[in-house]
PDB file of C-alpha atoms in Angstrom:
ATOM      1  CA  UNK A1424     172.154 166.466  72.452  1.00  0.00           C
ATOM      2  CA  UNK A1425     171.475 165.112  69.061  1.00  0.00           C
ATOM      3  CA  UNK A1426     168.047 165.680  67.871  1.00  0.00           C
ATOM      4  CA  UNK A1427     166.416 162.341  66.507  1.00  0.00           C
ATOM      5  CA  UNK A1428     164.137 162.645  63.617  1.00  0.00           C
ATOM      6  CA  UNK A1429     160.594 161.302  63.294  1.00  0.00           C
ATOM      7  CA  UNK A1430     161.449 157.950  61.755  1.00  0.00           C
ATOM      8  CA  UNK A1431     163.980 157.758  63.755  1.00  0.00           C
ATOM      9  CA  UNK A1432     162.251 158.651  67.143  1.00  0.00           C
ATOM     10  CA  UNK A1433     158.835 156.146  65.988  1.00  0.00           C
ATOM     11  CA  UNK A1434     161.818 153.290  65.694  1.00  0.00           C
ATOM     12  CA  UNK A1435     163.124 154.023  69.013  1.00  0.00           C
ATOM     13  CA  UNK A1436     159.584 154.109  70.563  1.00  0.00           C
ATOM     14  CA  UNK A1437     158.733 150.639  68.892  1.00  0.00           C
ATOM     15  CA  UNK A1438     162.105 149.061  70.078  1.00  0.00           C
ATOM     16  CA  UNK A1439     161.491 150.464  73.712  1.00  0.00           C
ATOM     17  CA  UNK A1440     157.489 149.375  73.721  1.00  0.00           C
ATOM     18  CA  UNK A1441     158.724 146.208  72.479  1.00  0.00           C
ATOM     19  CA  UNK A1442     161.599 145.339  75.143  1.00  0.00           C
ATOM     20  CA  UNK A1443     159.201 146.497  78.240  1.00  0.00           C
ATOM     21  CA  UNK A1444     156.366 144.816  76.519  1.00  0.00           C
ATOM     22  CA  UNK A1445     158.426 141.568  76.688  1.00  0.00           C
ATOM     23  CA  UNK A1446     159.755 141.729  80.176  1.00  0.00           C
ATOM     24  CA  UNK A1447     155.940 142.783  81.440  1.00  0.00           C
ATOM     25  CA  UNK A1448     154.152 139.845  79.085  1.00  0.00           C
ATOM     26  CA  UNK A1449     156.443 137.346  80.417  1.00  0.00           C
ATOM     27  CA  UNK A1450     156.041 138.318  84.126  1.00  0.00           C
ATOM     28  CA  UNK A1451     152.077 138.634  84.694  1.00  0.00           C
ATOM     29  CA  UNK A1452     151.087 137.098  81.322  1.00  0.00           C
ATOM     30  CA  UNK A1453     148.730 138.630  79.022  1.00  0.00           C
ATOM     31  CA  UNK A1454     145.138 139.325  80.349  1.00  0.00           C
ATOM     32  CA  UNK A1455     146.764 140.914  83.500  1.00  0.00           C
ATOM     33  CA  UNK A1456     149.522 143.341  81.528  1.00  0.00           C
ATOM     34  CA  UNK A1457     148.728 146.532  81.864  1.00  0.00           C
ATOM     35  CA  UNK A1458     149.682 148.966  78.713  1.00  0.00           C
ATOM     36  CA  UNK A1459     149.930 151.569  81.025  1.00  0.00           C
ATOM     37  CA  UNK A1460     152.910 150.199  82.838  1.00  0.00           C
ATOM     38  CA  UNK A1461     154.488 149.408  79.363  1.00  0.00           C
ATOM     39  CA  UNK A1462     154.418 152.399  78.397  1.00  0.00           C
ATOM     40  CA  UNK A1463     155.565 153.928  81.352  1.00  0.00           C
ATOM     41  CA  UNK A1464     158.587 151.451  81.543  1.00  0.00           C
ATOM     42  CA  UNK A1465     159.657 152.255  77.588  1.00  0.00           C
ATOM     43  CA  UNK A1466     159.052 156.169  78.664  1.00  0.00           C
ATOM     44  CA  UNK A1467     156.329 156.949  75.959  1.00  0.00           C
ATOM     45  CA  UNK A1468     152.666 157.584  76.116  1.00  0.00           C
ATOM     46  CA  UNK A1469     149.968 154.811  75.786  1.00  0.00           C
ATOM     47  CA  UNK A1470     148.589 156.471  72.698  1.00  0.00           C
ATOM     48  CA  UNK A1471     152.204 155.641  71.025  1.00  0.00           C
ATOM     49  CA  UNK A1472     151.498 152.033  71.550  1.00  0.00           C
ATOM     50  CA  UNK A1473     148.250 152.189  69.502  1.00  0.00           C
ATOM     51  CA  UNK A1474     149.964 154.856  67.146  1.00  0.00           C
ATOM     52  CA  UNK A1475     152.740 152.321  66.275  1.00  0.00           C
ATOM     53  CA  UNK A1476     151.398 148.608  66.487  1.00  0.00           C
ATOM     54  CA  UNK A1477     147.348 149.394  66.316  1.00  0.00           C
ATOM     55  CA  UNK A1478     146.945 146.626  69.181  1.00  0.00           C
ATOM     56  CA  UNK A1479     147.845 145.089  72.196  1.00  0.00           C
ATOM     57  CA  UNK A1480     147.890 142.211  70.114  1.00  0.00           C
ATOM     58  CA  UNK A1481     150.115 143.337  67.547  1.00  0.00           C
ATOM     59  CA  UNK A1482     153.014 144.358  70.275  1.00  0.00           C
ATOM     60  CA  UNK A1483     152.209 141.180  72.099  1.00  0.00           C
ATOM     61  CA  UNK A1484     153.299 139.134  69.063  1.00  0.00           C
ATOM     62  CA  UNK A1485     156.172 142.098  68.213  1.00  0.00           C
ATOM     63  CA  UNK A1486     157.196 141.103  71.579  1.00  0.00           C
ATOM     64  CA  UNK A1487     157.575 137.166  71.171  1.00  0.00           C
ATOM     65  CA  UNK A1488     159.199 138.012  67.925  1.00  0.00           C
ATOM     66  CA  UNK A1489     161.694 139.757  69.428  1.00  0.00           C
ATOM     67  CA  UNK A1490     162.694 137.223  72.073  1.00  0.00           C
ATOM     68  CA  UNK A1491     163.050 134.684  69.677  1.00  0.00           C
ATOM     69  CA  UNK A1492     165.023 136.528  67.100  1.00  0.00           C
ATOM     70  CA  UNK A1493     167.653 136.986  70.347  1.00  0.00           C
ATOM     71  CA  UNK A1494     167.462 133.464  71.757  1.00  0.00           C
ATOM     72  CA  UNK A1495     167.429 131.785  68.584  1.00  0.00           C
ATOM     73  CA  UNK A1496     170.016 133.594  67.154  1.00  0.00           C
ATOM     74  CA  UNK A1497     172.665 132.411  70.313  1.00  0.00           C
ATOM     75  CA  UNK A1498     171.348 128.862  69.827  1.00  0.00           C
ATOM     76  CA  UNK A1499     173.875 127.599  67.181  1.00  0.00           C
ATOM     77  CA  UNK A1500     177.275 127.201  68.600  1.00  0.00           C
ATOM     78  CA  UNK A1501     179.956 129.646  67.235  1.00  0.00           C
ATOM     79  CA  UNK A1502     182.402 127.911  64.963  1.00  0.00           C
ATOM     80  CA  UNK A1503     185.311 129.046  63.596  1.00  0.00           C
ATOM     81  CA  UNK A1504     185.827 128.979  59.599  1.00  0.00           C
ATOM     82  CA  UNK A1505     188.645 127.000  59.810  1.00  0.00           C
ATOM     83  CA  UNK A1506     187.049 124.036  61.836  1.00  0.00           C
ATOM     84  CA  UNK A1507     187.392 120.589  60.363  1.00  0.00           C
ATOM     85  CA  UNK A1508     185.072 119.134  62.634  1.00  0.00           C
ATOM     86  CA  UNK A1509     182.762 115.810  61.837  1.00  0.00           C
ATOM     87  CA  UNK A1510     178.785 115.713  61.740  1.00  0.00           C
ATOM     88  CA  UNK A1511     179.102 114.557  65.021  1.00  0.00           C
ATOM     89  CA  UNK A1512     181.286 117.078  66.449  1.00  0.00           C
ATOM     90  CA  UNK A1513     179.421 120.080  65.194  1.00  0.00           C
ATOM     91  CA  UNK A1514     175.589 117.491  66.481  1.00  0.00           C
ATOM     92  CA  UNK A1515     177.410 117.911  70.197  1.00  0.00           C
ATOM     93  CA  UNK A1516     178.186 121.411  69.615  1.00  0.00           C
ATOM     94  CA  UNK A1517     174.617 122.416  69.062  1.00  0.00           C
ATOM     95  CA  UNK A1518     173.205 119.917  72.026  1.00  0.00           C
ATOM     96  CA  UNK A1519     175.343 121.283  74.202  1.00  0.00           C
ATOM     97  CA  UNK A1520     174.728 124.787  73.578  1.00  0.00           C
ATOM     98  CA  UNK A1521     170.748 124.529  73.612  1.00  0.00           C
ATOM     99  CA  UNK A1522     170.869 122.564  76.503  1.00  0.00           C
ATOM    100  CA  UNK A1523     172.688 125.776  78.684  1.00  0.00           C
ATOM    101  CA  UNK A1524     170.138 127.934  76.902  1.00  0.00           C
ATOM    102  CA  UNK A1525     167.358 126.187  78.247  1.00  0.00           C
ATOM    103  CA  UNK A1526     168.486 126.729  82.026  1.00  0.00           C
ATOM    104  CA  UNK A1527     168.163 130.475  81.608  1.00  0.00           C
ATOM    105  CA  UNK A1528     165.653 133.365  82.810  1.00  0.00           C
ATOM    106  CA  UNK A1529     165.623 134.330  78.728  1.00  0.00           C
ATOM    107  CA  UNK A1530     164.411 130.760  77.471  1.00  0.00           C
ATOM    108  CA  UNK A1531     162.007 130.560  80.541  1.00  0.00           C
ATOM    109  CA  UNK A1532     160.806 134.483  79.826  1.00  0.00           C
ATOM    110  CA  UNK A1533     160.437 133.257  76.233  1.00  0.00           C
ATOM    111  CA  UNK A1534     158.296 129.923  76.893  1.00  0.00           C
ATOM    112  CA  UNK A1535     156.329 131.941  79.216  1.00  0.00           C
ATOM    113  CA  UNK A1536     155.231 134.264  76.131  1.00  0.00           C
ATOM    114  CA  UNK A1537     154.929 131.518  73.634  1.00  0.00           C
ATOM    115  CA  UNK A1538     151.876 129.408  75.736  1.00  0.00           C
ATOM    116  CA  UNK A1539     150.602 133.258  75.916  1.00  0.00           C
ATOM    117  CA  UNK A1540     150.762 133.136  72.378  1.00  0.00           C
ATOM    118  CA  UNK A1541     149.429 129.547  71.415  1.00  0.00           C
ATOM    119  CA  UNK A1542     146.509 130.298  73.303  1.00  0.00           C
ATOM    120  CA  UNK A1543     145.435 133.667  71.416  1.00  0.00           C
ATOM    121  CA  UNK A1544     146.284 132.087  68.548  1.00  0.00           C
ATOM    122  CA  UNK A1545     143.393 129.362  69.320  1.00  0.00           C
ATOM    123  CA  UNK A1546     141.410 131.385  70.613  1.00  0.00           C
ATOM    124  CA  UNK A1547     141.069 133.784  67.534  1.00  0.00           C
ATOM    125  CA  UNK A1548     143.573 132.329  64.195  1.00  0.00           C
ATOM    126  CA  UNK A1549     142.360 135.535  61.868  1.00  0.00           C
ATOM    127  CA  UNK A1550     143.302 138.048  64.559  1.00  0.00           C
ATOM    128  CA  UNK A1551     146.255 136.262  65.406  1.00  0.00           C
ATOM    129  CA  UNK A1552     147.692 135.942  61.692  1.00  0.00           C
ATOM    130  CA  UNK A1553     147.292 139.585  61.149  1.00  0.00           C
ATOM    131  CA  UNK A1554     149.034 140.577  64.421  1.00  0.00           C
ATOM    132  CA  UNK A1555     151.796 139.006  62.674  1.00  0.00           C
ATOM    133  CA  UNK A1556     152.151 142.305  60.405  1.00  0.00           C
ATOM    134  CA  UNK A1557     153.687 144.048  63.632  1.00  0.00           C
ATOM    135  CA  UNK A1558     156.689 141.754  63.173  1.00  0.00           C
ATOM    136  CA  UNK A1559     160.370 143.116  61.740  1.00  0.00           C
ATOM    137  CA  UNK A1560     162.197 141.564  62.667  1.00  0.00           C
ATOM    138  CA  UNK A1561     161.222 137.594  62.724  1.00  0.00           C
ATOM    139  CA  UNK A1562     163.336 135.182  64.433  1.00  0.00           C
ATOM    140  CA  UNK A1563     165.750 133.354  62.212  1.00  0.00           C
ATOM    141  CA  UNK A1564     165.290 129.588  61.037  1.00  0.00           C
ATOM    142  CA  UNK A1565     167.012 127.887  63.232  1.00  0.00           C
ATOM    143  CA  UNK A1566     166.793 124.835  61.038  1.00  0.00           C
ATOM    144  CA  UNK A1567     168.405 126.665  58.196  1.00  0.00           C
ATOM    145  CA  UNK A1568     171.187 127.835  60.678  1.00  0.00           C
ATOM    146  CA  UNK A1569     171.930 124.198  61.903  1.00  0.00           C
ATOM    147  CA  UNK A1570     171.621 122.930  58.023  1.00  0.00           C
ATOM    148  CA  UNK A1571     174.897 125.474  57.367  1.00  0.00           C
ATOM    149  CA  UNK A1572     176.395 124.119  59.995  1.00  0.00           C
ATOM    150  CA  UNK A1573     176.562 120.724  59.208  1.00  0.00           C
ATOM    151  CA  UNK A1574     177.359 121.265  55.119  1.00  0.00           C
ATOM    152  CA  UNK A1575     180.411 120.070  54.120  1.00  0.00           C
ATOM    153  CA  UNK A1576     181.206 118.377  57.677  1.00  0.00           C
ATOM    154  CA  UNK A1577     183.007 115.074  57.593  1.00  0.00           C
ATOM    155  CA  UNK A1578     180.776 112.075  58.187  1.00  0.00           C
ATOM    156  CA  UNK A1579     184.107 110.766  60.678  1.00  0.00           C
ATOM    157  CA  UNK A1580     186.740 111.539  62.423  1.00  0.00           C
ATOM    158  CA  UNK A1581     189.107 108.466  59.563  1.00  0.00           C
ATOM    159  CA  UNK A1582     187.044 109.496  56.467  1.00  0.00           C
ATOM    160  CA  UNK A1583     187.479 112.766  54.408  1.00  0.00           C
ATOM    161  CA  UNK A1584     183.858 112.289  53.002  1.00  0.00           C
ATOM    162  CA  UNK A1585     181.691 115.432  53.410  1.00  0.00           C
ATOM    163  CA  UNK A1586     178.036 116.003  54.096  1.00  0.00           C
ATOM    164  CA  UNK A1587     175.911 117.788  51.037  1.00  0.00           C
ATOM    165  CA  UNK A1588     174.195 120.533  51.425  1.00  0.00           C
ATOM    166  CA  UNK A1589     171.289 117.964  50.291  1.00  0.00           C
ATOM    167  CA  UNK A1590     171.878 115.983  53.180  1.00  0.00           C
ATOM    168  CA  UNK A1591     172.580 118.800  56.046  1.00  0.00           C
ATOM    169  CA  UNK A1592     168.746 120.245  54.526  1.00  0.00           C
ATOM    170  CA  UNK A1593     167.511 116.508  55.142  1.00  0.00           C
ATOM    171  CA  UNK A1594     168.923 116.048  58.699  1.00  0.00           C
ATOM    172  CA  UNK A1595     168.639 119.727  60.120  1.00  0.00           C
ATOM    173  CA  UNK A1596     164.991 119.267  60.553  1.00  0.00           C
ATOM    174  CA  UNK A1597     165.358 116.177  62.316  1.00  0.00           C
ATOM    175  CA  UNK A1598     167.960 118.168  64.684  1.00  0.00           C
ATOM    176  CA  UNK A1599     166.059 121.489  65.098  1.00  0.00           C
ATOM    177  CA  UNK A1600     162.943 119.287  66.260  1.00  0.00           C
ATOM    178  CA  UNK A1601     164.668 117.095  68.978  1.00  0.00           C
ATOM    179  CA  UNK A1602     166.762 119.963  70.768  1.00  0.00           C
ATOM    180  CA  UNK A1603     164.183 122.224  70.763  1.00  0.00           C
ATOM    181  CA  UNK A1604     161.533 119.582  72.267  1.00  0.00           C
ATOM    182  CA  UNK A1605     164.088 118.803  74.263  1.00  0.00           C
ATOM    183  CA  UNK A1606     164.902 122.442  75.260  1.00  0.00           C
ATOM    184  CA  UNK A1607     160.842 122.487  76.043  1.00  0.00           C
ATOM    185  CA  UNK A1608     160.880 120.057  77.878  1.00  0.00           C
ATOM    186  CA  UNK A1609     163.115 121.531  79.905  1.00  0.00           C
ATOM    187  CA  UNK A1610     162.093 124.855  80.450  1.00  0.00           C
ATOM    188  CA  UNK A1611     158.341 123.760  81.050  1.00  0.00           C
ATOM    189  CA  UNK A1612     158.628 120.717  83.646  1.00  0.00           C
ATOM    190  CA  UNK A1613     162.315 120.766  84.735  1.00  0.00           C
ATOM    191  CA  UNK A1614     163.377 118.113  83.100  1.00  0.00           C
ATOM    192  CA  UNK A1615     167.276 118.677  84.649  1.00  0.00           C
ATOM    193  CA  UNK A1616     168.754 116.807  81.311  1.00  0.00           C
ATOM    194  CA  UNK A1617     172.349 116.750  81.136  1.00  0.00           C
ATOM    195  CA  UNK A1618     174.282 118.042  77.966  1.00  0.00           C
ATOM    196  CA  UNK A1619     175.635 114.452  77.389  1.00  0.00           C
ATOM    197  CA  UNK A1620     171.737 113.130  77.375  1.00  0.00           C
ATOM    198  CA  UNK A1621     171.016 116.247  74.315  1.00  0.00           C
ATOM    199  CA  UNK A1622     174.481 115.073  72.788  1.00  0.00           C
ATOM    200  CA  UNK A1623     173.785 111.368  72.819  1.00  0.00           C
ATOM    201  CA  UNK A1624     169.735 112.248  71.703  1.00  0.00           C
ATOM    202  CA  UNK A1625     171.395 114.713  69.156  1.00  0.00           C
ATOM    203  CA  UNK A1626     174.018 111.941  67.636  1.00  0.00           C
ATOM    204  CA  UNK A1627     171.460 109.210  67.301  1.00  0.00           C
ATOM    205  CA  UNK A1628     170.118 110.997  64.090  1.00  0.00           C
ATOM    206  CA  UNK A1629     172.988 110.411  62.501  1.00  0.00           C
ATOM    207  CA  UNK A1630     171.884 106.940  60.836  1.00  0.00           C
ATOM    208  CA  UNK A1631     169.175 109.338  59.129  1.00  0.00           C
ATOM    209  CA  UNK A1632     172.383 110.143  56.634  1.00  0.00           C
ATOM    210  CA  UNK A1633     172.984 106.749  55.361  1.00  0.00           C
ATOM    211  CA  UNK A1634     169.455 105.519  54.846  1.00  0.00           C
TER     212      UNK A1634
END
C-alpha cells in the first residue's frame, strides 16, 4: 500500500469533502446539510473540513465550483480538427448538446446548488466573495470555449469566407447567454424544449455577424 504524503493526503481529503459535499448540498439544500454526514461520506473527520476550507461556506461554494467545472466542461460539442463545418453547423452542435445536458440528474444537481448559492450570496455579498478563495479549480468560460469554436468557421455551406476570431468573441456571448437560459429554463420549470427549438433559437443569432 503506497503511503500518501501530507500534501498529498490534504488534496485527497479536499477532493473527497468536496464530491460528498456536492451530492449532500444538492439533495437537502444548505441549512439542512449536515457536515457530519459529509464528512462521514468522504471518510474524514469534521475537524478536516474546517482544517481545509475554514467554513461550511467555503466548501459549499468549493462544491458548486466543482460541478460546474464538470458540466461546463462537457457542454461544447467535441469536434474533430479536421472539421470544415459552417457557423451554423458548429451553432447546432452546441444547441444540441446543451439541450441533452439539461435533461440530466448532473444539470438538475447543479441548478439545485446554484439557487443555494444566489441566495447566500444575497444574503451576505462580503462573506460570499471571500468563500470564493476555497475555489481551484473554477469552472471554465464557457463563452470563451464556444468563441474557439466558431473561429475560423465558414459563414456557409457555398462560401469559403471564415469567421474572425473578432467576430466568434462578438457572437459567443450572444450564444453562451441563450443556451444556457435556455438550459435554465429547462432544468427549473420543465420546459421539455426540443433540440431543434435550441438549434433554431441558437441559429437566429447569426444575423448578429453581418450587422
Amino acid at each position: 500500500m503506497v503511503r500518501l504524503s501530507r500534501a498529498e493526503a490534504r488534496e485527497r481529503n479536499r477532493r473527497a469533502l468536496i464530491e460528498a459535499a456536492a451530492q449532500e448540498l444538492s439533495e437537502r439544500g444548505y441549512a439542512a446539510a449536515r457536515l457530519e454526514d459529509i464528512a462521514s461520506q468522504a471518510e474524514v473527520t469534521t475537524g478536516s473540513i474546517y482544517s481545509i476550507f475554514g467554513s461550511k461556506l467555503n466548501l459549499v461554494v468549493a462544491a458548486m465550483a466543482h460541478l460546474a467545472h464538470d458540466l461546463y466542461g462537457q457542454m461544447a460539442p467535441e469536434l474533430g480538427a479536421g472539421d470544415d463545418l459552417t457557423v451554423e453547423q458548429v451553432l447546432r452542435s452546441c444547441a444540441r448538446r446543451i439541450q441533452h445536458l439539461a435533461s440530466t440528474p448532473q444539470a438538475r444537481r447543479y441548478m439545485h446548488l446554484e439557487l443555494e448559492l444566489a441566495s447566500l450570496a444575497l444574503a451576505d455579498k462580503d462573506a460570499f466573495a471571500q468563500a470564493g478563495e476555497a475555489v481551484v479549480d473554477p469552472p471554465q468560460d464557457l463563452a470563451a470555449t464556444i468563441a474557439a469554436l466558431l473561429t475560423g468557421r465558414r459563414l456557409a455551406e457555398d462560401s469559403q469566407v471564415r469567421t474572425t476570431p473578432e467576430q466568434a468573441a462578438d457572437l459567443a456571448p450572444a450564444v453562451h447567454a441563450l443556451l444556457l437560459g435556455l438550459f435554465q429554463a429547462r432544468v427549473l420549470h420543465g420546459e421539455d424544449a426540443s433540440a431543434e427549438y435550441y438549434e433554431r433559437a441558437a441559429v437566429a443569432l447569426l444575423g448578429m455577424l453581418h450587422t
